[in-house]
Structure formats: structure tokens, C-alpha cells
CSV table of C-alpha atoms in Angstrom, one decimal:
chain,number,residue,atom,x,y,z
A,1,MET,CA,0.0,0.0,0.0
A,2,ARG,CA,1.4,3.4,-1.0
A,3,THR,CA,2.1,5.9,1.8
A,4,ASP,CA,4.0,8.6,0.0
A,5,LEU,CA,1.0,10.8,-0.6
A,6,GLU,CA,3.0,13.9,-1.4
A,7,ARG,CA,3.3,12.7,-5.0
A,8,PHE,CA,-0.5,12.3,-5.2
A,9,PHE,CA,-1.3,15.7,-3.7
A,10,THR,CA,1.6,17.7,-5.3
A,11,PRO,CA,2.5,15.8,-8.4
A,12,ARG,CA,5.4,17.1,-10.5
A,13,ALA,CA,3.9,15.7,-13.6
A,14,ILE,CA,0.3,14.6,-14.6
A,15,ALA,CA,-0.8,12.4,-17.5
A,16,ILE,CA,-4.4,13.1,-18.7
A,17,ILE,CA,-5.3,9.9,-20.4
A,18,GLY,CA,-8.3,10.3,-22.7
A,19,ALA,CA,-7.8,14.1,-22.9
A,20,SER,CA,-10.1,15.9,-25.3
A,21,GLN,CA,-9.7,19.0,-27.5
A,22,ASP,CA,-13.2,20.1,-26.3
A,23,LEU,CA,-12.2,21.7,-23.1
A,24,ASN,CA,-15.8,21.9,-21.9
A,25,THR,CA,-16.3,18.2,-21.7
A,26,ILE,CA,-15.4,16.0,-18.7
A,27,SER,CA,-12.3,14.8,-20.6
A,28,GLY,CA,-11.3,18.3,-21.6
A,29,GLN,CA,-11.8,20.1,-18.3
A,30,PRO,CA,-8.9,18.7,-16.2
A,31,LEU,CA,-6.3,20.1,-18.7
A,32,LYS,CA,-8.3,23.4,-19.0
A,33,PHE,CA,-8.5,23.9,-15.2
A,34,LEU,CA,-4.9,22.8,-14.4
A,35,GLN,CA,-3.7,25.3,-17.0
A,36,MET,CA,-6.1,28.0,-15.9
A,37,HIS,CA,-5.1,27.8,-12.3
A,38,GLY,CA,-1.4,27.8,-12.9
A,39,TYR,CA,-0.4,24.2,-12.2
A,40,PRO,CA,3.4,24.4,-12.0
A,41,GLY,CA,4.2,20.9,-13.1
A,42,ARG,CA,4.4,19.1,-16.5
A,43,LEU,CA,1.1,18.1,-18.2
A,44,TYR,CA,0.9,15.3,-20.6
A,45,PRO,CA,-2.4,14.9,-22.5
A,46,VAL,CA,-2.7,11.4,-23.9
A,47,ASN,CA,-5.0,10.6,-26.8
A,48,PRO,CA,-4.1,8.8,-30.1
A,49,ARG,CA,-6.7,10.9,-31.9
A,50,TYR,CA,-4.9,14.3,-31.4
A,51,ARG,CA,-1.4,15.6,-32.0
A,52,GLU,CA,-2.0,18.8,-30.0
A,53,ILE,CA,-4.5,20.0,-27.4
A,54,ASN,CA,-4.9,23.6,-26.3
A,55,GLY,CA,-1.5,24.5,-27.8
A,56,GLY,CA,0.5,21.7,-26.3
A,57,LYS,CA,1.7,18.3,-27.6
A,58,CYS,CA,-0.7,15.4,-27.1
A,59,TYR,CA,0.9,12.0,-26.9
A,60,PRO,CA,-0.6,8.9,-28.6
A,61,ALA,CA,0.1,6.6,-25.7
A,62,LEU,CA,1.3,6.6,-22.1
A,63,ALA,CA,4.4,4.6,-23.1
A,64,GLU,CA,5.4,7.6,-25.3
A,65,LEU,CA,5.8,10.0,-22.4
A,66,PRO,CA,9.3,11.2,-21.7
A,67,GLU,CA,8.9,10.3,-18.0
A,68,ALA,CA,6.6,8.4,-15.6
A,69,PRO,CA,4.2,11.1,-14.2
A,70,ASP,CA,3.4,11.1,-10.5
A,71,LEU,CA,-0.3,11.0,-11.3
A,72,ALA,CA,-2.5,9.8,-14.1
A,73,LEU,CA,-6.0,11.1,-14.6
A,74,ILE,CA,-8.0,8.4,-16.4
A,75,LEU,CA,-10.8,9.7,-18.5
A,76,VAL,CA,-11.6,6.7,-20.8
A,77,ASN,CA,-14.6,4.4,-21.2
A,78,ALA,CA,-15.0,1.9,-18.3
A,79,SER,CA,-14.2,-1.0,-20.7
A,80,ARG,CA,-10.7,0.5,-21.3
A,81,VAL,CA,-9.8,1.5,-17.7
A,82,ALA,CA,-8.2,-1.8,-16.7
A,83,GLU,CA,-5.8,-1.8,-19.7
A,84,VAL,CA,-4.9,1.9,-19.1
A,85,LEU,CA,-4.3,1.1,-15.4
A,86,ARG,CA,-2.0,-1.8,-16.5
A,87,GLN,CA,-0.1,0.6,-18.8
A,88,CYS,CA,0.3,3.0,-15.8
A,89,GLY,CA,1.8,0.2,-13.8
A,90,GLU,CA,4.2,-0.7,-16.6
A,91,LYS,CA,5.2,2.9,-16.9
A,92,GLY,CA,5.8,3.3,-13.2
A,93,VAL,CA,3.0,5.7,-12.4
A,94,PRO,CA,2.4,5.6,-8.7
A,95,TYR,CA,-1.1,7.2,-8.5
A,96,ALA,CA,-4.2,7.4,-10.6
A,97,ILE,CA,-7.6,9.1,-10.4
A,98,VAL,CA,-10.3,7.2,-12.3
A,99,PHE,CA,-13.0,9.6,-13.4
A,100,SER,CA,-14.8,6.8,-15.4
A,101,SER,CA,-18.1,5.4,-14.3
A,102,GLY,CA,-19.8,2.0,-15.0
A,103,PHE,CA,-18.3,-0.1,-12.3
A,104,SER,CA,-19.8,-1.4,-9.0
A,105,GLU,CA,-22.6,1.2,-9.1
A,106,VAL,CA,-24.2,-0.7,-12.1
A,107,GLY,CA,-23.9,-4.1,-10.5
A,108,GLY,CA,-23.1,-7.4,-12.4
A,109,LYS,CA,-20.2,-7.0,-14.8
A,110,GLY,CA,-19.3,-3.6,-13.3
A,111,VAL,CA,-18.5,-5.2,-9.9
A,112,ALA,CA,-16.1,-7.6,-11.6
A,113,MET,CA,-14.5,-4.7,-13.6
A,114,GLN,CA,-13.9,-2.8,-10.4
A,115,GLN,CA,-12.4,-5.8,-8.7
A,116,GLU,CA,-10.0,-6.1,-11.7
A,117,LEU,CA,-8.9,-2.5,-11.0
A,118,ILE,CA,-8.2,-3.4,-7.4
A,119,GLU,CA,-6.1,-6.4,-8.5
A,120,ILE,CA,-4.1,-4.4,-11.0
A,121,ALA,CA,-3.5,-1.6,-8.4
A,122,ARG,CA,-2.2,-4.1,-5.9
A,123,ARG,CA,0.0,-5.9,-8.5
A,124,TYR,CA,1.7,-2.6,-9.5
A,125,ASP,CA,1.4,-0.8,-6.2
A,126,ILE,CA,-0.7,2.0,-7.7
A,127,GLY,CA,-2.7,4.2,-5.3
A,128,ILE,CA,-6.2,4.9,-6.8
A,129,ALA,CA,-9.0,7.4,-6.2
A,130,GLY,CA,-12.1,6.3,-7.9
A,131,PRO,CA,-13.7,5.0,-10.0
A,132,ASN,CA,-16.4,7.7,-10.4
A,133,CYS,CA,-14.1,10.3,-8.9
A,134,GLN,CA,-14.4,13.8,-10.1
A,135,GLY,CA,-10.9,14.7,-9.0
A,136,MET,CA,-9.7,16.7,-6.0
A,137,ILE,CA,-9.3,20.2,-4.8
A,138,ASN,CA,-6.7,21.7,-2.5
A,139,VAL,CA,-8.3,24.5,-0.5
A,140,ALA,CA,-5.2,25.4,1.4
């Protein structure tokens, strides 16, 4: 279990996996707000459909990033989250926030999908907030 929460709450680099060029959507807003509020670290939008988002480079895959970010924001369809989380583990990403929904709250298959996330997180020692998490705010 991860205990070095400083990298979660004050990450030096953040990957936004599933980032969108439409900055008014749930998958576009994290980049928009991090930039708007002066996030001082490095931002890595990841989406194979785009080469650039909001004036910055967009990476086609997590494996293409020049470093392992401290935090991954996962904004992909529920059916893809497990694979993305595995990729985070392989890249050495220590923390992830899963925005995606469609897990235990829908019952049946969603419960099994959420259990798979737990198993992947344990295997790679990834600290997770979510699924169904809308991010975090630092009010200090």
C-alpha cells in the first residue's frame, strides 16, 4: 500500500489519459483547469486521436511520455480503464484518479470490472482514487 501521498497531492507531472480537444467536456476540463489555475508541473495529455490539445503536444500513448508522471487522470470508457491502469503500472505511475463510471454502481459486470482494477492496483502498487471520482481540490 502506498504511503508517499505527497506525490499524489503535489505531483510534479500529470498524465491526462483520454484528454479531449473540447475543453468543456469532462475529458477536456482537467487540462483546462490545471492550465487556468497555474499548475506548475508538467502536463501530458494522452489521446491517439490528437497531435495537439490547447496549444501543447498530445501523446498517442502513455508509453510515449518522456517520464513516468506522478499522477494519471484516467478519462476513458469503463471498458478500457483496466488496460490503461496496467499501462500506468508498466510505466511506473504511482497514483491514478479514475473519473470513469460504469463499475460497481451498475452491478453485475461492473462489480467484476472494479475488482479487476483493485487487483491491478495491488500488483503494480498504484494508489487509486475512484472510479467515479471527479478529481480533487486543494483548498489550502
